[in-house]
GROMACS .gro file of C-alpha atoms in nm:
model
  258
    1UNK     CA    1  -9.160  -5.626   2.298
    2UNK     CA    2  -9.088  -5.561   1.918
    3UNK     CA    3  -9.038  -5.814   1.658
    4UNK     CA    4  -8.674  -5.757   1.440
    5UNK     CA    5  -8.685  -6.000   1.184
    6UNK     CA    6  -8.634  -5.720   0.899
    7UNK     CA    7  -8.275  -5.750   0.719
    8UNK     CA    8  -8.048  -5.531   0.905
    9UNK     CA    9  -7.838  -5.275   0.786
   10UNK     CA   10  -7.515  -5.330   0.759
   11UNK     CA   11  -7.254  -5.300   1.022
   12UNK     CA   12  -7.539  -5.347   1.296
   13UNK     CA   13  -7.538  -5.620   1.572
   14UNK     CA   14  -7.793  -5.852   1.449
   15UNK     CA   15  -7.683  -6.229   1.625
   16UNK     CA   16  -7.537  -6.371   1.893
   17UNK     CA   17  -7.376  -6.707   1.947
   18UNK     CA   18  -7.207  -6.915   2.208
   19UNK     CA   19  -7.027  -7.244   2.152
   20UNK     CA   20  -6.954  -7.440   2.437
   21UNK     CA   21  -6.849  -7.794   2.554
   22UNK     CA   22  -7.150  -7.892   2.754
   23UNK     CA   23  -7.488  -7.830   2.490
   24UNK     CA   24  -7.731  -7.970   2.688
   25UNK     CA   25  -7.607  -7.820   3.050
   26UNK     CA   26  -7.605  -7.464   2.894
   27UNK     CA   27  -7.899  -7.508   2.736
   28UNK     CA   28  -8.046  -7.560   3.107
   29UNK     CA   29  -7.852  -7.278   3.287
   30UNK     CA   30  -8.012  -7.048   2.963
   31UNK     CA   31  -8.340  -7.187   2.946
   32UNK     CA   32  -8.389  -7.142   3.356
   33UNK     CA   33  -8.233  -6.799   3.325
   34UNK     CA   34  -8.396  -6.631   3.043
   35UNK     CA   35  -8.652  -6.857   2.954
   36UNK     CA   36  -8.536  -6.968   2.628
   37UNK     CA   37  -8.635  -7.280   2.434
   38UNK     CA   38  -8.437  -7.439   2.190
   39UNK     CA   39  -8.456  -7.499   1.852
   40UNK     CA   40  -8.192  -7.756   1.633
   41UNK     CA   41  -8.009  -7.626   1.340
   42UNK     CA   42  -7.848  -7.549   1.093
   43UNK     CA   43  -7.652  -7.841   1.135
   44UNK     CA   44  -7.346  -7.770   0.914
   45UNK     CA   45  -7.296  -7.614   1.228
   46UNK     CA   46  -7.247  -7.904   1.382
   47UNK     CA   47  -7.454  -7.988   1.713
   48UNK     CA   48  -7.587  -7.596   1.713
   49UNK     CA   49  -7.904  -7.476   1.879
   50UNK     CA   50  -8.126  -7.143   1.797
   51UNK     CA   51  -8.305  -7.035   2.123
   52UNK     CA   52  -8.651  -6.932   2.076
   53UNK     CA   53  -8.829  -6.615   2.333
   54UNK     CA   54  -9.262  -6.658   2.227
   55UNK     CA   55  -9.104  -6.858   1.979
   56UNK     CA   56  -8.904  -6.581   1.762
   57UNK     CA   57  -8.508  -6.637   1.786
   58UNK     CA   58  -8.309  -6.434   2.006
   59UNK     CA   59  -7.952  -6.631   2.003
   60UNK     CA   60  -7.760  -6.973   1.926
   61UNK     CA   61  -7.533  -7.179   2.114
   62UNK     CA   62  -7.325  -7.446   1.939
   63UNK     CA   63  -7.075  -7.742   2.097
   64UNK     CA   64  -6.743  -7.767   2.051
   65UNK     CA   65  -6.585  -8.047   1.885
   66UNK     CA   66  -6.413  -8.321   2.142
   67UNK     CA   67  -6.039  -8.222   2.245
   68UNK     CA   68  -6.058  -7.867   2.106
   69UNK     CA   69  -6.002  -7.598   2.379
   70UNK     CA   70  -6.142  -7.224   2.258
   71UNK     CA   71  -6.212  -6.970   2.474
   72UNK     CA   72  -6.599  -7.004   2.629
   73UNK     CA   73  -6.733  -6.688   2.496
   74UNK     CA   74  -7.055  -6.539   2.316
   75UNK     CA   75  -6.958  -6.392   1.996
   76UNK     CA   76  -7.124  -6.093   1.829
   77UNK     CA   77  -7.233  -6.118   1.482
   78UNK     CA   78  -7.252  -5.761   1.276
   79UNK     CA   79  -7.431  -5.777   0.929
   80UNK     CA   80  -7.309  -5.794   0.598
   81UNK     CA   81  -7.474  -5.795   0.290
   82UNK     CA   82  -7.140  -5.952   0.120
   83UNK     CA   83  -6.943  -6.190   0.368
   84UNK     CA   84  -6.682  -6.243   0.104
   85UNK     CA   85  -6.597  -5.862  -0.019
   86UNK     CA   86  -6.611  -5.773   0.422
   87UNK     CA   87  -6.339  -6.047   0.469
   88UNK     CA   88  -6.118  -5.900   0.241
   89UNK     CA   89  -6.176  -5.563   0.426
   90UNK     CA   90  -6.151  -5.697   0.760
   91UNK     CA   91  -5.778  -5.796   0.593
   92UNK     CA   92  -5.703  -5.506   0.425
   93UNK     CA   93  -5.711  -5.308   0.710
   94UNK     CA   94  -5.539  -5.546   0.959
   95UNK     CA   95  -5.749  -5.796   1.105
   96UNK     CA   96  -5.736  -6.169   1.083
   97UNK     CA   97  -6.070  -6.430   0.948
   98UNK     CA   98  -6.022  -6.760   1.144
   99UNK     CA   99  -6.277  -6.912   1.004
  100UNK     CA  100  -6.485  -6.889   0.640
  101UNK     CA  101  -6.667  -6.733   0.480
  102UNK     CA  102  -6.878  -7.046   0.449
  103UNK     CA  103  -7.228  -7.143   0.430
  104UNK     CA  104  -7.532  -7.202   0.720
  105UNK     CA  105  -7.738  -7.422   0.507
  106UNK     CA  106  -8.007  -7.178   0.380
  107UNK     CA  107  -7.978  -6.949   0.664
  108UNK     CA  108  -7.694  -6.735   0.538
  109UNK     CA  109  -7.321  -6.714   0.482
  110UNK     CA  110  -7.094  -6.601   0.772
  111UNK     CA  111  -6.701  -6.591   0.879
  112UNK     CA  112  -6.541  -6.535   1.225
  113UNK     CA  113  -6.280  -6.284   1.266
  114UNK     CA  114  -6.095  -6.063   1.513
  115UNK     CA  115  -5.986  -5.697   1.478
  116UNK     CA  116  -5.637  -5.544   1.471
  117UNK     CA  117  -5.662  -5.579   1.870
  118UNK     CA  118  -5.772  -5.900   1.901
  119UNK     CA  119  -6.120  -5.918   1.974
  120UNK     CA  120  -6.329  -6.194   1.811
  121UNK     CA  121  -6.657  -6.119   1.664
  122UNK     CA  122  -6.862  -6.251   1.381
  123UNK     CA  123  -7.013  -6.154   1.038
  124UNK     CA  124  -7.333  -6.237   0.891
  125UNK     CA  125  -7.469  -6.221   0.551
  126UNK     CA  126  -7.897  -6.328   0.614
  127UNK     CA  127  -8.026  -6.542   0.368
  128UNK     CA  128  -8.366  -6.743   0.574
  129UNK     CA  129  -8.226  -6.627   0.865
  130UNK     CA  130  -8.223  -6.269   0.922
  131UNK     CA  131  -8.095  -6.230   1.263
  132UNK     CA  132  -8.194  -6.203   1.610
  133UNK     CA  133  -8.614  -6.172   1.582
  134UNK     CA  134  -8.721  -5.993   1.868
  135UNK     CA  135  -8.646  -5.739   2.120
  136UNK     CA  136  -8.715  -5.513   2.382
  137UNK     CA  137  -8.787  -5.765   2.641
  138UNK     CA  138  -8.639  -5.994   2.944
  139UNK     CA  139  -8.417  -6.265   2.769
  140UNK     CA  140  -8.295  -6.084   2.426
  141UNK     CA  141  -7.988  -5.909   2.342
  142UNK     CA  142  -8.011  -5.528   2.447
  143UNK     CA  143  -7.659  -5.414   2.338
  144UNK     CA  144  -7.330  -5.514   2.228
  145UNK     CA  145  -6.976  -5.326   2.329
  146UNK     CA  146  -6.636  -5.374   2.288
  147UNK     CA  147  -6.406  -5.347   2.558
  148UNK     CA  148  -6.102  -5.295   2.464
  149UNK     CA  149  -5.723  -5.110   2.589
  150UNK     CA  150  -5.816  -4.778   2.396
  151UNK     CA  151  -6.042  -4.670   2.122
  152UNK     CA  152  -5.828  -4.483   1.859
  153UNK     CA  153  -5.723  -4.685   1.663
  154UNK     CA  154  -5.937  -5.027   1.676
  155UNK     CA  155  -6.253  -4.732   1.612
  156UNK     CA  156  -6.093  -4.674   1.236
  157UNK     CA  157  -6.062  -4.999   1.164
  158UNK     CA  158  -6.477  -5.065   1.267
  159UNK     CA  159  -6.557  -4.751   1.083
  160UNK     CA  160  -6.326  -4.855   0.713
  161UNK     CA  161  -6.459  -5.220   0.752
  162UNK     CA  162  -6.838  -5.112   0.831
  163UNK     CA  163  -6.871  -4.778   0.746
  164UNK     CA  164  -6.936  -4.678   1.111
  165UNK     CA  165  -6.967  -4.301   1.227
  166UNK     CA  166  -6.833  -4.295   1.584
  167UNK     CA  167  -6.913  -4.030   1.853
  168UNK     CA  168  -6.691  -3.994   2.122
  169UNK     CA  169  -6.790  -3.916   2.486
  170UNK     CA  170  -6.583  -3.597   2.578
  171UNK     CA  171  -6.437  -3.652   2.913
  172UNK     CA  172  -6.023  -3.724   3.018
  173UNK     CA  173  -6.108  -3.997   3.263
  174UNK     CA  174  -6.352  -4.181   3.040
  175UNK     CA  175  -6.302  -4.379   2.650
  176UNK     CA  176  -6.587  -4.417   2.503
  177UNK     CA  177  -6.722  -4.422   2.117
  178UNK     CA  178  -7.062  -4.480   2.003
  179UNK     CA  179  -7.085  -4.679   1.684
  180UNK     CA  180  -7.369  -4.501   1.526
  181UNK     CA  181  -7.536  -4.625   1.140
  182UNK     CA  182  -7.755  -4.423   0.939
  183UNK     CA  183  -7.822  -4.198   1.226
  184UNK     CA  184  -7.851  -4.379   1.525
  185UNK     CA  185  -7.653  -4.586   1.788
  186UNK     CA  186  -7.615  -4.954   1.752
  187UNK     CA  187  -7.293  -5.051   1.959
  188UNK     CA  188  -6.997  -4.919   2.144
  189UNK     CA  189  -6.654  -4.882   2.186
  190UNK     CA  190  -6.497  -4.878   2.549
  191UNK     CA  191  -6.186  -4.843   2.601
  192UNK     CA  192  -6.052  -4.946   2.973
  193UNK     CA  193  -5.698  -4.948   2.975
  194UNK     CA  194  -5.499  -5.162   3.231
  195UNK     CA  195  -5.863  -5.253   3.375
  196UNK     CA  196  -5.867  -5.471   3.072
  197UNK     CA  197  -5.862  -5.906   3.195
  198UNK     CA  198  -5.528  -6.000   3.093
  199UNK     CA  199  -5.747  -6.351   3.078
  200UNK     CA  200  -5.967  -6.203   2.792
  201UNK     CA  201  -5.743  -5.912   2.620
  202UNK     CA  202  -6.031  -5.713   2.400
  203UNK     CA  203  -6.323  -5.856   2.326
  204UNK     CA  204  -6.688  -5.844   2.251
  205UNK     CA  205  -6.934  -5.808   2.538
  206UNK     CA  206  -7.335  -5.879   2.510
  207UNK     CA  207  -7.587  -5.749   2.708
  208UNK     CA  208  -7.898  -5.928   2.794
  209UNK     CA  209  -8.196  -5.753   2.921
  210UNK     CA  210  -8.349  -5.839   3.258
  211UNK     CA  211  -8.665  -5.768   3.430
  212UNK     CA  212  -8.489  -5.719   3.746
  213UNK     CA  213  -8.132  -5.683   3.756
  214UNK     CA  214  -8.039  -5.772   4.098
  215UNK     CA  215  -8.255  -6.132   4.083
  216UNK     CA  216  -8.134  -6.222   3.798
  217UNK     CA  217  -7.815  -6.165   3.917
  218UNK     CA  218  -7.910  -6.385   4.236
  219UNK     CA  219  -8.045  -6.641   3.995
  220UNK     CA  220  -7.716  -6.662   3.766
  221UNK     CA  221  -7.513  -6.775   4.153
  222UNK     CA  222  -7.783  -7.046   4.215
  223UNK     CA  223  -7.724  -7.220   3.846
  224UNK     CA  224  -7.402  -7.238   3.866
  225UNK     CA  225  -7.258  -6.931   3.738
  226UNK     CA  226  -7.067  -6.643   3.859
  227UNK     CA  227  -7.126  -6.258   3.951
  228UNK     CA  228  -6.825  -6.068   3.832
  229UNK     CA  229  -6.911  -5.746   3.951
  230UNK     CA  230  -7.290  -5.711   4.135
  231UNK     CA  231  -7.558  -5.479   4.067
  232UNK     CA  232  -7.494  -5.115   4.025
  233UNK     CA  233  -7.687  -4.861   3.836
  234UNK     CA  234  -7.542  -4.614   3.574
  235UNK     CA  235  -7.676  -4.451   3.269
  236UNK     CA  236  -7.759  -4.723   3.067
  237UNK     CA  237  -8.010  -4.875   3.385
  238UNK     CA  238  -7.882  -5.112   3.643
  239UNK     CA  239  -7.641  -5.407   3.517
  240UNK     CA  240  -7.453  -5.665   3.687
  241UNK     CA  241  -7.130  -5.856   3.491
  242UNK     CA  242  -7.223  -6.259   3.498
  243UNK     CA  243  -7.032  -6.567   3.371
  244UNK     CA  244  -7.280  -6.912   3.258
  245UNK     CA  245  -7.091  -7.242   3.465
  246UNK     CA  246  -6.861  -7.238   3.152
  247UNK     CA  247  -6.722  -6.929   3.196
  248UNK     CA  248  -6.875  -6.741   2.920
  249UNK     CA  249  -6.903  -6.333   3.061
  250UNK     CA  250  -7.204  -6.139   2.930
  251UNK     CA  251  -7.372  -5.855   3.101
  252UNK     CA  252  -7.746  -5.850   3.195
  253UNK     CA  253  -7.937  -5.497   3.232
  254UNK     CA  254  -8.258  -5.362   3.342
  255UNK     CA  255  -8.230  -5.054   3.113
  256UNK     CA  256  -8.307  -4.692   3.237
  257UNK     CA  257  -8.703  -4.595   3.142
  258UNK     CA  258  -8.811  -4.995   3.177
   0.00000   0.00000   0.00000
């Protein structure tokens, strides 16, 4: 278990949210699941919730206004230390902001966006709120990945926006780029071609860590989620793909060494 709560650099993961249209009914499946408790704020969020692991923040989930109709889906945040100047990149070099750059309260300033593919993620500039505060242990975010048709291109827009060296994995039957800053690996690129959901097109996918992969998994059924695909092990540890009762699809991991 390590505690995060240093500024990250930027580009790096460092928050993930959900927003849903049942608060209190997630905050149950999550809470049973992970053991997360809940925290309120900020609210020009709206009704938003931080959820607390031995009290340091891991994640939020928010609600979604009455009669609006998003997709259910957790949304990675990648830092920033300038919200405003990284929205005019993420433009620049063809991809869309939906929404800000506007103000948390004293938290920090963020924007939602998607790239040139499609994929939604999020951007965070900390102010009082520096990210997610711990990991390393059941119930945090272990990784983040997008999955996506094919890496090419989407990986030079990630590395112009962020400054992002990528490192491909060498092998015809396999896309994959590591998103490495300063030295080191802090997301991924996959690339899955017609295995892609036509549901879900590219998008952003979180990994949880798990104590033990295949009860969790068991766990996620008898809340009222889904198992997408069960357990299997590969290099990374053993993972399973889950959806909450809402449909939101994140993956949760035991990861290799733990």
């Amino acid at each position: 278990m390590t505690e995060a709560a240093t500024r990250r650099t930027p580009g790096a993961p460092c928050w993930v949210s959900l927003i849903v249209h049942g608060l209190t009914a997630t905050q149950e499946f999550y809470s049973r699941l992970f053991g997360w408790e809940f925290q309120p704020g900020p609210e020009q969020l709206g009704p938003y919730v931080r959820a607390l692991l031995h009290g340091k923040e891991v994640a939020g989930i928010g609600q979604l206004p009455p009669g609006r109709h998003l997709p259910i889906a957790w949304t990675t945040y990648l830092a920033t230390e300038d919200a405003d100047a990284t929205a005019e990149a993420i433009r620049s070099c063809g991809g869309t902001v939906a929404v800000g750059p506007l103000d948390a309260g004293n938290a920090g300033r963020l924007l939602l966006a998607s790239d040139p593919s499609g994929a939604v993620f999020g951007v965070w500039q900390a102010a009082e709120h520096l990210g997610t505060a711990l990991v390393g242990t059941p119930g945090t975010p272990v990784w983040n990945e997008l999955v996506t048709r094919e890496t090419a291109s989407v990986a030079k827009f990630y590395q112009a926006v962020f400054g992002f060296r990528t490192e491909a994995v060498v092998s015809a039957d396999f896309d994959y780029q590591t998103l490495h800053i300063e030295g080191r690996p802090v997301a991924a690129l996959h690339g899955v071609g017609h295995a892609l959901p036509r549901d879900r097109g590219p998008h952003w996918m979180t990994y949880f860590q798990v104590a033990d992969t295949d009860e969790a998994a068991g766990r996620v059924v008898e809340l009222g989620g889904h198992v997408l695909q069960p357990p299997q092990d590969a290099s990374s540890g053993r993972l399973a793909m889950v959806a909450d009762p809402e449909g939101a699809v994140f993956t949760i991991v035991r990861p290799a060494g733990v």
